[in-house]
DNA sequence: TCATATTCTATTATCATAGTAGGCTATATA
DNA sequence: TATATAGCCTACTATGATAATAGAATATGA
């Protein structure tokens, strides 16, 4: 049930970019090198990950001197489910309960397959959290945390 | 976020064994070959899986003629979380939120790590389902299903 | 003693993961 | 316009996990 490094790094990078919005919600342009340094992610690996997220429409970039990456949409409109699916594929533990990549499984009758019923619940539980948590939610939660503890 | 074939086959086999309890809850001894056939699982692969589950204390076996596997405990006392952990390892998407196999992650401060907060929720959601679903629950749910639909 | 069944270890093919390498293209600025 | 900076893109590789397969050894009932 694990998240790959690819997925983890991608999430960390996106959360990091969302945290860099200033008070006016202006979207700063951050070079890969800087994200790599602050998040401790191998730079060439991060390049690939950010490029993938860009091609999927979650990031935009500016090339050349003074360039870098920035969020393609406000943090309220990007959720963690999107990011994980782009980098790691379906959230579902087994394909026969996947919404985005359904495939039939080997069991004789899917409608009465006990494993499938439970795994559908698991998929829905994961999706409910990740699809309903935006980058803005994460930022807000982190900012709130020190005062709660 | 996926379940391996190993984990899937193990769950199917255990659910299958639980379904074979008769009205008196007597625990029949089922040879690997039979489970392999009914569940469409490669027999030599299933051998390894059942042996692992036996060594972990969830199954018992009888060797020789008339032998096979049977549940070590009543289906009400075996939950899916145990099975998955034995075959696939921790339920947590990342190690730093694992209860059974915690490892520190690379982030500077775990207490204020946004990714960690969300992934802890995901871990708990998965664990709440799998640790609270017994083999008996699965059997009961399947038996109830046709009448609901 | 034979057929059946589990036990146990080794081996293997394939794929995913987690990178690394290097050349190419675009852009600001000196 | 040269240069440094920064993203774009493709290829490659090492490692380990996954999903088996193979075969011999051991136990047991008839």
mmCIF file of C-alpha atoms (C1' of nucleotides) in Angstrom:
data_model
loop_
_atom_site.group_PDB
_atom_site.id
_atom_site.type_symbol
_atom_site.label_atom_id
_atom_site.label_comp_id
_atom_site.label_asym_id
_atom_site.label_seq_id
_atom_site.Cartn_x
_atom_site.Cartn_y
_atom_site.Cartn_z
ATOM 1 C CA UNK A 1 0.000 0.000 0.000
ATOM 2 C CA UNK A 2 2.880 2.330 -0.424
ATOM 3 C CA UNK A 3 3.586 5.608 -2.108
ATOM 4 C CA UNK A 4 6.684 5.606 -4.338
ATOM 5 C CA UNK A 5 9.537 8.076 -3.883
ATOM 6 C CA UNK A 6 8.392 9.591 -7.147
ATOM 7 C CA UNK A 7 4.972 10.266 -5.680
ATOM 8 C CA UNK A 8 6.383 11.423 -2.380
ATOM 9 C CA UNK A 9 8.844 13.839 -4.000
ATOM 10 C CA UNK A 10 6.176 15.189 -6.307
ATOM 11 C CA UNK A 11 3.828 15.850 -3.399
ATOM 12 C CA UNK A 12 6.599 17.491 -1.359
ATOM 13 C CA UNK A 13 7.551 19.720 -4.267
ATOM 14 C CA UNK A 14 3.967 20.807 -4.931
ATOM 15 C CA UNK A 15 3.314 21.462 -1.247
ATOM 16 C CA UNK A 16 6.536 23.436 -1.095
ATOM 17 C CA UNK A 17 5.503 25.591 -4.072
ATOM 18 C CA UNK A 18 2.096 26.201 -2.511
ATOM 19 C CA UNK A 19 3.755 27.306 0.720
ATOM 20 C CA UNK A 20 5.755 29.928 -1.148
ATOM 21 C CA UNK A 21 2.745 31.969 -2.165
ATOM 22 C CA UNK A 22 3.071 35.358 -0.538
ATOM 23 C CA UNK A 23 0.388 37.326 1.293
ATOM 24 C CA UNK A 24 -1.054 38.538 -2.011
ATOM 25 C CA UNK A 25 -1.217 34.964 -3.297
ATOM 26 C CA UNK A 26 1.343 35.830 -5.921
ATOM 27 C CA UNK A 27 2.908 32.799 -7.487
ATOM 28 C CA UNK A 28 6.708 33.011 -7.371
ATOM 29 C CA UNK A 29 8.872 31.234 -9.956
ATOM 30 C CA UNK A 30 11.138 28.742 -8.241
ATOM 31 C CA UNK A 31 14.042 26.962 -9.955
ATOM 32 C CA UNK A 32 14.319 23.178 -9.592
ATOM 33 C CA UNK A 33 17.653 23.606 -7.879
ATOM 34 C CA UNK A 34 16.050 25.459 -5.012
ATOM 35 C CA UNK A 35 13.273 22.917 -4.456
ATOM 36 C CA UNK A 36 15.842 20.140 -4.694
ATOM 37 C CA UNK A 37 17.899 21.811 -1.962
ATOM 38 C CA UNK A 38 15.121 22.688 0.465
ATOM 39 C CA UNK A 39 13.346 19.338 0.112
ATOM 40 C CA UNK A 40 16.405 17.117 -0.179
ATOM 41 C CA UNK A 41 15.399 15.595 -3.489
ATOM 42 C CA UNK A 42 17.967 14.463 -6.126
ATOM 43 C CA UNK A 43 17.868 17.215 -8.729
ATOM 44 C CA UNK A 44 17.813 15.134 -11.909
ATOM 45 C CA UNK A 45 15.074 12.933 -10.519
ATOM 46 C CA UNK A 46 13.083 16.008 -9.523
ATOM 47 C CA UNK A 47 13.471 17.393 -13.053
ATOM 48 C CA UNK A 48 11.609 14.401 -14.450
ATOM 49 C CA UNK A 49 8.917 14.588 -11.835
ATOM 50 C CA UNK A 50 8.218 18.286 -12.310
ATOM 51 C CA UNK A 51 8.203 17.872 -16.076
ATOM 52 C CA UNK A 52 5.603 15.134 -15.748
ATOM 53 C CA UNK A 53 3.464 17.361 -13.531
ATOM 54 C CA UNK A 54 3.863 20.177 -16.029
ATOM 55 C CA UNK A 55 2.786 18.002 -18.951
ATOM 56 C CA UNK A 56 -0.214 16.959 -16.883
ATOM 57 C CA UNK A 57 -1.206 20.598 -16.462
ATOM 58 C CA UNK A 58 -0.501 21.104 -12.763
ATOM 59 C CA UNK A 59 2.631 23.205 -13.198
ATOM 60 C CA UNK A 60 3.855 25.869 -15.538
ATOM 61 C CA UNK A 61 7.436 26.816 -16.202
ATOM 62 C CA UNK A 62 9.623 29.549 -17.518
ATOM 63 C CA UNK A 63 12.862 28.653 -19.254
ATOM 64 C CA UNK A 64 16.184 30.428 -19.144
ATOM 65 C CA UNK A 65 17.728 32.870 -16.743
ATOM 66 C CA UNK A 66 15.396 33.718 -13.879
ATOM 67 C CA UNK A 67 13.164 30.839 -14.849
ATOM 68 C CA UNK A 68 11.712 27.958 -12.872
ATOM 69 C CA UNK A 69 8.413 26.329 -11.997
ATOM 70 C CA UNK A 70 5.179 27.671 -10.584
ATOM 71 C CA UNK A 71 1.716 26.299 -9.915
ATOM 72 C CA UNK A 72 -0.583 26.313 -12.931
ATOM 73 C CA UNK A 73 -3.640 26.894 -10.722
ATOM 74 C CA UNK A 74 -4.347 28.303 -7.275
ATOM 75 C CA UNK A 75 -3.585 25.853 -4.429
ATOM 76 C CA UNK A 76 -7.307 25.577 -3.719
ATOM 77 C CA UNK A 77 -7.763 23.936 -7.112
ATOM 78 C CA UNK A 78 -5.046 21.311 -6.935
ATOM 79 C CA UNK A 79 -5.678 18.253 -4.807
ATOM 80 C CA UNK A 80 -3.337 15.498 -3.720
ATOM 81 C CA UNK A 81 -5.288 12.787 -5.523
ATOM 82 C CA UNK A 82 -4.482 14.345 -8.883
ATOM 83 C CA UNK A 83 -0.785 14.476 -8.086
ATOM 84 C CA UNK A 84 -0.579 10.887 -6.875
ATOM 85 C CA UNK A 85 -2.503 9.553 -9.859
ATOM 86 C CA UNK A 86 -0.225 11.348 -12.302
ATOM 87 C CA UNK A 87 2.943 10.069 -10.686
ATOM 88 C CA UNK A 88 1.942 6.698 -9.228
ATOM 89 C CA UNK A 89 -1.158 5.632 -11.117
ATOM 90 C CA UNK A 90 -4.512 4.537 -9.692
ATOM 91 C CA UNK A 91 -5.257 4.854 -5.982
ATOM 92 C CA UNK A 92 -7.091 1.522 -5.893
ATOM 93 C CA UNK A 93 -5.276 -1.406 -4.236
ATOM 94 C CA UNK A 94 -6.524 -3.750 -6.960
ATOM 95 C CA UNK A 95 -7.527 -2.886 -10.493
ATOM 96 C CA UNK A 96 -11.059 -4.276 -10.339
ATOM 97 C CA UNK A 97 -12.062 -1.473 -7.942
ATOM 98 C CA UNK A 98 -10.283 1.332 -9.767
ATOM 99 C CA UNK A 99 -12.399 4.206 -11.064
ATOM 100 C CA UNK A 100 -9.744 5.470 -13.460
ATOM 101 C CA UNK A 101 -8.192 2.201 -14.603
ATOM 102 C CA UNK A 102 -10.715 -0.579 -14.101
ATOM 103 C CA UNK A 103 -9.794 -4.071 -15.188
ATOM 104 C CA UNK A 104 -11.758 -7.230 -14.472
ATOM 105 C CA UNK A 105 -10.189 -9.574 -11.956
ATOM 106 C CA UNK A 106 -10.000 -13.350 -11.942
ATOM 107 C CA UNK A 107 -12.822 -13.993 -9.487
ATOM 108 C CA UNK A 108 -15.911 -15.755 -10.912
ATOM 109 C CA UNK A 109 -18.409 -13.091 -9.855
ATOM 110 C CA UNK A 110 -17.296 -9.570 -9.095
ATOM 111 C CA UNK A 111 -20.655 -8.603 -7.667
ATOM 112 C CA UNK A 112 -20.344 -11.126 -4.853
ATOM 113 C CA UNK A 113 -16.576 -11.047 -4.368
ATOM 114 C CA UNK A 114 -15.838 -10.352 -0.705
ATOM 115 C CA UNK A 115 -12.316 -9.151 -1.326
ATOM 116 C CA UNK A 116 -13.566 -6.719 -3.913
ATOM 117 C CA UNK A 117 -16.160 -5.245 -1.543
ATOM 118 C CA UNK A 118 -13.541 -4.536 1.099
ATOM 119 C CA UNK A 119 -10.998 -3.198 -1.349
ATOM 120 C CA UNK A 120 -13.587 -0.876 -2.823
ATOM 121 C CA UNK A 121 -14.059 0.555 0.637
ATOM 122 C CA UNK A 122 -10.313 0.974 0.967
ATOM 123 C CA UNK A 123 -10.073 2.707 -2.387
ATOM 124 C CA UNK A 124 -12.901 5.042 -1.474
ATOM 125 C CA UNK A 125 -11.345 5.858 1.883
ATOM 126 C CA UNK A 126 -8.039 6.747 0.246
ATOM 127 C CA UNK A 127 -9.702 8.710 -2.551
ATOM 128 C CA UNK A 128 -11.940 10.605 -0.122
ATOM 129 C CA UNK A 129 -8.908 11.896 1.709
ATOM 130 C CA UNK A 130 -6.608 12.621 -1.207
ATOM 131 C CA UNK A 131 -9.231 14.000 -3.590
ATOM 132 C CA UNK A 132 -10.627 16.295 -0.907
ATOM 133 C CA UNK A 133 -7.316 17.630 0.324
ATOM 134 C CA UNK A 134 -6.017 20.561 -1.690
ATOM 135 C CA UNK A 135 -2.575 22.103 -1.503
ATOM 136 C CA UNK A 136 -4.237 25.030 0.276
ATOM 137 C CA UNK A 137 -5.653 22.652 2.889
ATOM 138 C CA UNK A 138 -2.187 21.279 3.569
ATOM 139 C CA UNK A 139 -0.677 24.748 3.939
ATOM 140 C CA UNK A 140 -3.434 25.845 6.246
ATOM 141 C CA UNK A 141 -3.186 22.752 8.392
ATOM 142 C CA UNK A 142 0.558 23.130 8.793
ATOM 143 C CA UNK A 143 0.229 26.789 9.714
ATOM 144 C CA UNK A 144 -2.382 25.942 12.316
ATOM 145 C CA UNK A 145 -0.485 23.057 13.858
ATOM 146 C CA UNK A 146 2.126 24.689 16.154
ATOM 147 C CA UNK A 147 -0.643 26.536 18.048
ATOM 148 C CA UNK A 148 -2.658 23.401 18.557
ATOM 149 C CA UNK A 149 0.251 21.557 20.122
ATOM 150 C CA UNK B 1 -1.139 2.225 -3.324
ATOM 151 C CA UNK B 2 -1.515 -1.279 -4.523
ATOM 152 C CA UNK B 3 -1.872 -4.722 -3.068
ATOM 153 C CA UNK B 4 0.525 -7.315 -4.487
ATOM 154 C CA UNK B 5 -0.649 -10.564 -6.046
ATOM 155 C CA UNK B 6 0.864 -12.262 -3.028
ATOM 156 C CA UNK B 7 -1.381 -10.245 -0.724
ATOM 157 C CA UNK B 8 -4.383 -10.659 -2.977
ATOM 158 C CA UNK B 9 -3.976 -14.431 -3.272
ATOM 159 C CA UNK B 10 -3.435 -14.753 0.453
ATOM 160 C CA UNK B 11 -6.607 -12.828 1.205
ATOM 161 C CA UNK B 12 -8.598 -14.839 -1.332
ATOM 162 C CA UNK B 13 -7.347 -18.106 0.112
ATOM 163 C CA UNK B 14 -8.149 -17.107 3.686
ATOM 164 C CA UNK B 15 -11.601 -15.834 2.736
ATOM 165 C CA UNK B 16 -12.187 -19.055 0.824
ATOM 166 C CA UNK B 17 -11.250 -21.160 3.862
ATOM 167 C CA UNK B 18 -13.532 -19.087 6.079
ATOM 168 C CA UNK B 19 -16.401 -19.623 3.653
ATOM 169 C CA UNK B 20 -16.000 -23.377 3.936
ATOM 170 C CA UNK B 21 -16.956 -23.566 7.578
ATOM 171 C CA UNK B 22 -20.104 -25.621 7.838
ATOM 172 C CA UNK B 23 -23.206 -24.831 9.853
ATOM 173 C CA UNK B 24 -21.554 -26.118 13.027
ATOM 174 C CA UNK B 25 -18.532 -23.889 12.386
ATOM 175 C CA UNK B 26 -16.441 -26.975 11.915
ATOM 176 C CA UNK B 27 -13.146 -26.240 10.243
ATOM 177 C CA UNK B 28 -12.576 -28.507 7.246
ATOM 178 C CA UNK B 29 -9.068 -29.416 6.085
ATOM 179 C CA UNK B 30 -8.563 -28.243 2.517
ATOM 180 C CA UNK B 31 -5.602 -29.247 0.338
ATOM 181 C CA UNK B 32 -3.696 -26.497 -1.491
ATOM 182 C CA UNK B 33 -4.660 -28.049 -4.793
ATOM 183 C CA UNK B 34 -8.327 -27.415 -4.135
ATOM 184 C CA UNK B 35 -7.879 -23.767 -3.142
ATOM 185 C CA UNK B 36 -5.624 -23.289 -6.130
ATOM 186 C CA UNK B 37 -8.320 -24.647 -8.414
ATOM 187 C CA UNK B 38 -11.313 -22.786 -7.020
ATOM 188 C CA UNK B 39 -9.492 -19.455 -6.704
ATOM 189 C CA UNK B 40 -7.379 -19.682 -9.858
ATOM 190 C CA UNK B 41 -4.086 -19.256 -8.067
ATOM 191 C CA UNK B 42 -0.834 -20.883 -9.314
ATOM 192 C CA UNK B 43 -0.333 -23.814 -6.985
ATOM 193 C CA UNK B 44 3.379 -23.466 -6.245
ATOM 194 C CA UNK B 45 2.951 -19.770 -5.533
ATOM 195 C CA UNK B 46 0.032 -20.508 -3.241
ATOM 196 C CA UNK B 47 2.152 -23.073 -1.399
ATOM 197 C CA UNK B 48 4.597 -20.365 -0.362
ATOM 198 C CA UNK B 49 1.852 -17.975 0.637
ATOM 199 C CA UNK B 50 0.009 -20.475 2.814
ATOM 200 C CA UNK B 51 3.246 -21.593 4.414
ATOM 201 C CA UNK B 52 4.012 -17.983 5.321
ATOM 202 C CA UNK B 53 0.562 -17.557 6.811
ATOM 203 C CA UNK B 54 1.034 -20.791 8.726
ATOM 204 C CA UNK B 55 4.382 -19.689 10.134
ATOM 205 C CA UNK B 56 2.727 -16.452 11.177
ATOM 206 C CA UNK B 57 0.119 -18.400 13.131
ATOM 207 C CA UNK B 58 -2.983 -17.743 11.035
ATOM 208 C CA UNK B 59 -3.197 -21.221 9.538
ATOM 209 C CA UNK B 60 -2.580 -24.758 10.667
ATOM 210 C CA UNK B 61 -1.861 -27.724 8.471
ATOM 211 C CA UNK B 62 -1.897 -31.441 8.361
ATOM 212 C CA UNK B 63 0.621 -33.269 6.221
ATOM 213 C CA UNK B 64 0.175 -36.407 4.176
ATOM 214 C CA UNK B 65 -2.840 -38.183 2.825
ATOM 215 C CA UNK B 66 -6.070 -36.395 3.691
ATOM 216 C CA UNK B 67 -4.062 -33.390 4.800
ATOM 217 C CA UNK B 68 -4.299 -29.721 3.928
ATOM 218 C CA UNK B 69 -4.737 -26.333 5.526
ATOM 219 C CA UNK B 70 -7.296 -24.952 7.959
ATOM 220 C CA UNK B 71 -7.754 -21.729 9.900
ATOM 221 C CA UNK B 72 -5.802 -21.583 13.161
ATOM 222 C CA UNK B 73 -8.525 -19.445 14.773
ATOM 223 C CA UNK B 74 -12.217 -18.762 14.240
ATOM 224 C CA UNK B 75 -12.954 -16.340 11.382
ATOM 225 C CA UNK B 76 -14.109 -13.749 13.908
ATOM 226 C CA UNK B 77 -10.577 -13.568 15.257
ATOM 227 C CA UNK B 78 -8.667 -13.125 12.008
ATOM 228 C CA UNK B 79 -8.772 -9.720 10.369
ATOM 229 C CA UNK B 80 -7.606 -8.626 6.947
ATOM 230 C CA UNK B 81 -5.027 -6.211 8.338
ATOM 231 C CA UNK B 82 -3.067 -9.091 9.843
ATOM 232 C CA UNK B 83 -3.033 -10.985 6.574
ATOM 233 C CA UNK B 84 -1.915 -8.012 4.497
ATOM 234 C CA UNK B 85 0.839 -7.060 6.943
ATOM 235 C CA UNK B 86 2.230 -10.602 6.942
ATOM 236 C CA UNK B 87 2.303 -10.841 3.164
ATOM 237 C CA UNK B 88 2.848 -7.255 2.019
ATOM 238 C CA UNK B 89 4.332 -5.428 4.991
ATOM 239 C CA UNK B 90 3.136 -2.189 6.582
ATOM 240 C CA UNK B 91 -0.164 -0.598 5.558
ATOM 241 C CA UNK B 92 1.280 2.922 5.730
ATOM 242 C CA UNK B 93 1.970 4.657 2.387
ATOM 243 C CA UNK B 94 5.221 6.075 3.797
ATOM 244 C CA UNK B 95 7.352 4.683 6.576
ATOM 245 C CA UNK B 96 7.292 7.756 8.806
ATOM 246 C CA UNK B 97 3.598 7.188 9.533
ATOM 247 C CA UNK B 98 3.834 3.427 10.026
ATOM 248 C CA UNK B 99 2.809 2.021 13.396
ATOM 249 C CA UNK B 100 4.543 -1.312 12.905
ATOM 250 C CA UNK B 101 7.632 -0.211 10.968
ATOM 251 C CA UNK B 102 8.287 3.440 11.688
ATOM 252 C CA UNK B 103 11.321 5.083 10.149
ATOM 253 C CA UNK B 104 12.155 8.783 10.203
ATOM 254 C CA UNK B 105 11.766 10.561 6.881
ATOM 255 C CA UNK B 106 13.939 13.214 5.300
ATOM 256 C CA UNK B 107 11.777 16.213 6.157
ATOM 257 C CA UNK B 108 13.288 18.714 8.622
ATOM 258 C CA UNK B 109 10.435 18.574 11.131
ATOM 259 C CA UNK B 110 8.036 15.657 11.190
ATOM 260 C CA UNK B 111 5.681 17.401 13.589
ATOM 261 C CA UNK B 112 4.926 20.127 11.058
ATOM 262 C CA UNK B 113 5.249 18.102 7.850
ATOM 263 C CA UNK B 114 2.100 18.562 5.798
ATOM 264 C CA UNK B 115 2.616 15.437 3.733
ATOM 265 C CA UNK B 116 3.050 13.394 6.882
ATOM 266 C CA UNK B 117 -0.202 14.671 8.376
ATOM 267 C CA UNK B 118 -2.184 13.674 5.314
ATOM 268 C CA UNK B 119 -0.464 10.321 4.946
ATOM 269 C CA UNK B 120 -1.127 9.529 8.581
ATOM 270 C CA UNK B 121 -4.817 10.062 7.854
ATOM 271 C CA UNK B 122 -4.552 7.739 4.864
ATOM 272 C CA UNK B 123 -2.782 5.086 6.905
ATOM 273 C CA UNK B 124 -5.421 5.313 9.610
ATOM 274 C CA UNK B 125 -8.244 5.080 7.097
ATOM 275 C CA UNK B 126 -6.767 1.943 5.550
ATOM 276 C CA UNK B 127 -5.982 0.394 8.931
ATOM 277 C CA UNK B 128 -9.435 1.179 10.290
ATOM 278 C CA UNK B 129 -11.023 -0.787 7.488
ATOM 279 C CA UNK B 130 -8.638 -3.728 7.295
ATOM 280 C CA UNK B 131 -8.053 -4.153 11.033
ATOM 281 C CA UNK B 132 -11.779 -4.010 11.740
ATOM 282 C CA UNK B 133 -12.843 -6.411 9.017
ATOM 283 C CA UNK B 134 -12.636 -10.055 10.034
ATOM 284 C CA UNK B 135 -12.956 -13.071 7.774
ATOM 285 C CA UNK B 136 -16.366 -13.601 9.381
ATOM 286 C CA UNK B 137 -17.398 -10.064 8.389
ATOM 287 C CA UNK B 138 -16.464 -10.773 4.784
ATOM 288 C CA UNK B 139 -18.414 -14.028 4.705
ATOM 289 C CA UNK B 140 -21.435 -12.386 6.248
ATOM 290 C CA UNK B 141 -21.335 -9.464 3.859
ATOM 291 C CA UNK B 142 -21.124 -11.708 0.829
ATOM 292 C CA UNK B 143 -24.007 -13.871 2.036
ATOM 293 C CA UNK B 144 -26.124 -10.771 2.581
ATOM 294 C CA UNK B 145 -25.358 -9.165 -0.743
ATOM 295 C CA UNK B 146 -27.612 -10.917 -3.276
ATOM 296 C CA UNK B 147 -30.681 -9.924 -1.260
ATOM 297 C CA UNK B 148 -29.650 -6.308 -1.110
ATOM 298 C CA UNK B 149 -29.236 -6.050 -4.850
ATOM 299 C "C1'" DT C 1 4.726 -49.334 0.235
ATOM 300 C "C1'" DC C 2 2.251 -46.230 -2.386
ATOM 301 C "C1'" DA C 3 -0.260 -42.128 -3.211
ATOM 302 C "C1'" DT C 4 -1.112 -37.895 -1.345
ATOM 303 C "C1'" DA C 5 0.107 -33.659 0.727
ATOM 304 C "C1'" DT C 6 2.938 -30.276 3.026
ATOM 305 C "C1'" DT C 7 7.835 -28.347 3.736
ATOM 306 C "C1'" DC C 8 11.702 -26.002 2.277
ATOM 307 C "C1'" DT C 9 15.249 -23.984 -0.590
ATOM 308 C "C1'" DA C 10 16.855 -22.431 -4.827
ATOM 309 C "C1'" DT C 11 16.353 -20.385 -9.120
ATOM 310 C "C1'" DT C 12 14.500 -17.339 -12.678
ATOM 311 C "C1'" DA C 13 12.155 -13.989 -15.736
ATOM 312 C "C1'" DT C 14 10.145 -9.693 -15.764
ATOM 313 C "C1'" DC C 15 9.152 -5.292 -14.268
ATOM 314 C "C1'" DA C 16 9.180 -1.167 -11.341
ATOM 315 C "C1'" DT C 17 11.844 1.908 -8.830
ATOM 316 C "C1'" DA C 18 15.101 5.320 -8.189
ATOM 317 C "C1'" DG C 19 17.987 7.253 -9.880
ATOM 318 C "C1'" DT C 20 22.244 9.191 -13.328
ATOM 319 C "C1'" DA C 21 24.064 11.261 -17.684
ATOM 320 C "C1'" DG C 22 24.286 14.278 -21.211
ATOM 321 C "C1'" DG C 23 22.992 16.979 -24.914
ATOM 322 C "C1'" DC C 24 19.468 20.422 -26.499
ATOM 323 C "C1'" DT C 25 16.707 24.643 -26.248
ATOM 324 C "C1'" DA C 26 15.215 29.027 -24.348
ATOM 325 C "C1'" DT C 27 16.060 33.539 -22.022
ATOM 326 C "C1'" DA C 28 17.840 37.418 -19.263
ATOM 327 C "C1'" DT C 29 21.630 40.351 -18.716
ATOM 328 C "C1'" DA C 30 26.163 42.161 -19.083
ATOM 329 C "C1'" DT D 1 26.171 38.923 -28.919
ATOM 330 C "C1'" DA D 2 28.386 35.996 -25.578
ATOM 331 C "C1'" DT D 3 27.507 33.737 -21.420
ATOM 332 C "C1'" DA D 4 25.425 31.917 -17.555
ATOM 333 C "C1'" DT D 5 21.272 30.133 -16.126
ATOM 334 C "C1'" DA D 6 17.434 27.139 -16.296
ATOM 335 C "C1'" DG D 7 14.111 23.986 -18.201
ATOM 336 C "C1'" DC D 8 13.402 19.981 -21.924
ATOM 337 C "C1'" DC D 9 14.057 15.474 -23.411
ATOM 338 C "C1'" DT D 10 15.821 10.879 -24.106
ATOM 339 C "C1'" DA D 11 18.535 7.213 -22.905
ATOM 340 C "C1'" DC D 12 20.691 4.359 -19.770
ATOM 341 C "C1'" DT D 13 21.536 1.626 -15.481
ATOM 342 C "C1'" DA D 14 21.705 -0.539 -10.934
ATOM 343 C "C1'" DT D 15 18.972 -2.560 -7.597
ATOM 344 C "C1'" DG D 16 15.318 -4.859 -5.678
ATOM 345 C "C1'" DA D 17 10.619 -6.566 -5.668
ATOM 346 C "C1'" DT D 18 7.309 -9.378 -7.806
ATOM 347 C "C1'" DA D 19 5.494 -13.447 -9.474
ATOM 348 C "C1'" DA D 20 6.269 -17.148 -10.208
ATOM 349 C "C1'" DT D 21 8.656 -22.269 -11.244
ATOM 350 C "C1'" DA D 22 11.404 -26.483 -9.911
ATOM 351 C "C1'" DG D 23 12.477 -30.165 -7.365
ATOM 352 C "C1'" DA D 24 13.778 -32.756 -3.590
ATOM 353 C "C1'" DA D 25 12.622 -33.942 1.305
ATOM 354 C "C1'" DT D 26 9.348 -35.188 4.754
ATOM 355 C "C1'" DA D 27 5.064 -36.757 6.783
ATOM 356 C "C1'" DT D 28 0.820 -39.608 6.857
ATOM 357 C "C1'" DG D 29 -3.174 -42.533 5.878
ATOM 358 C "C1'" DA D 30 -4.839 -46.523 3.536
#
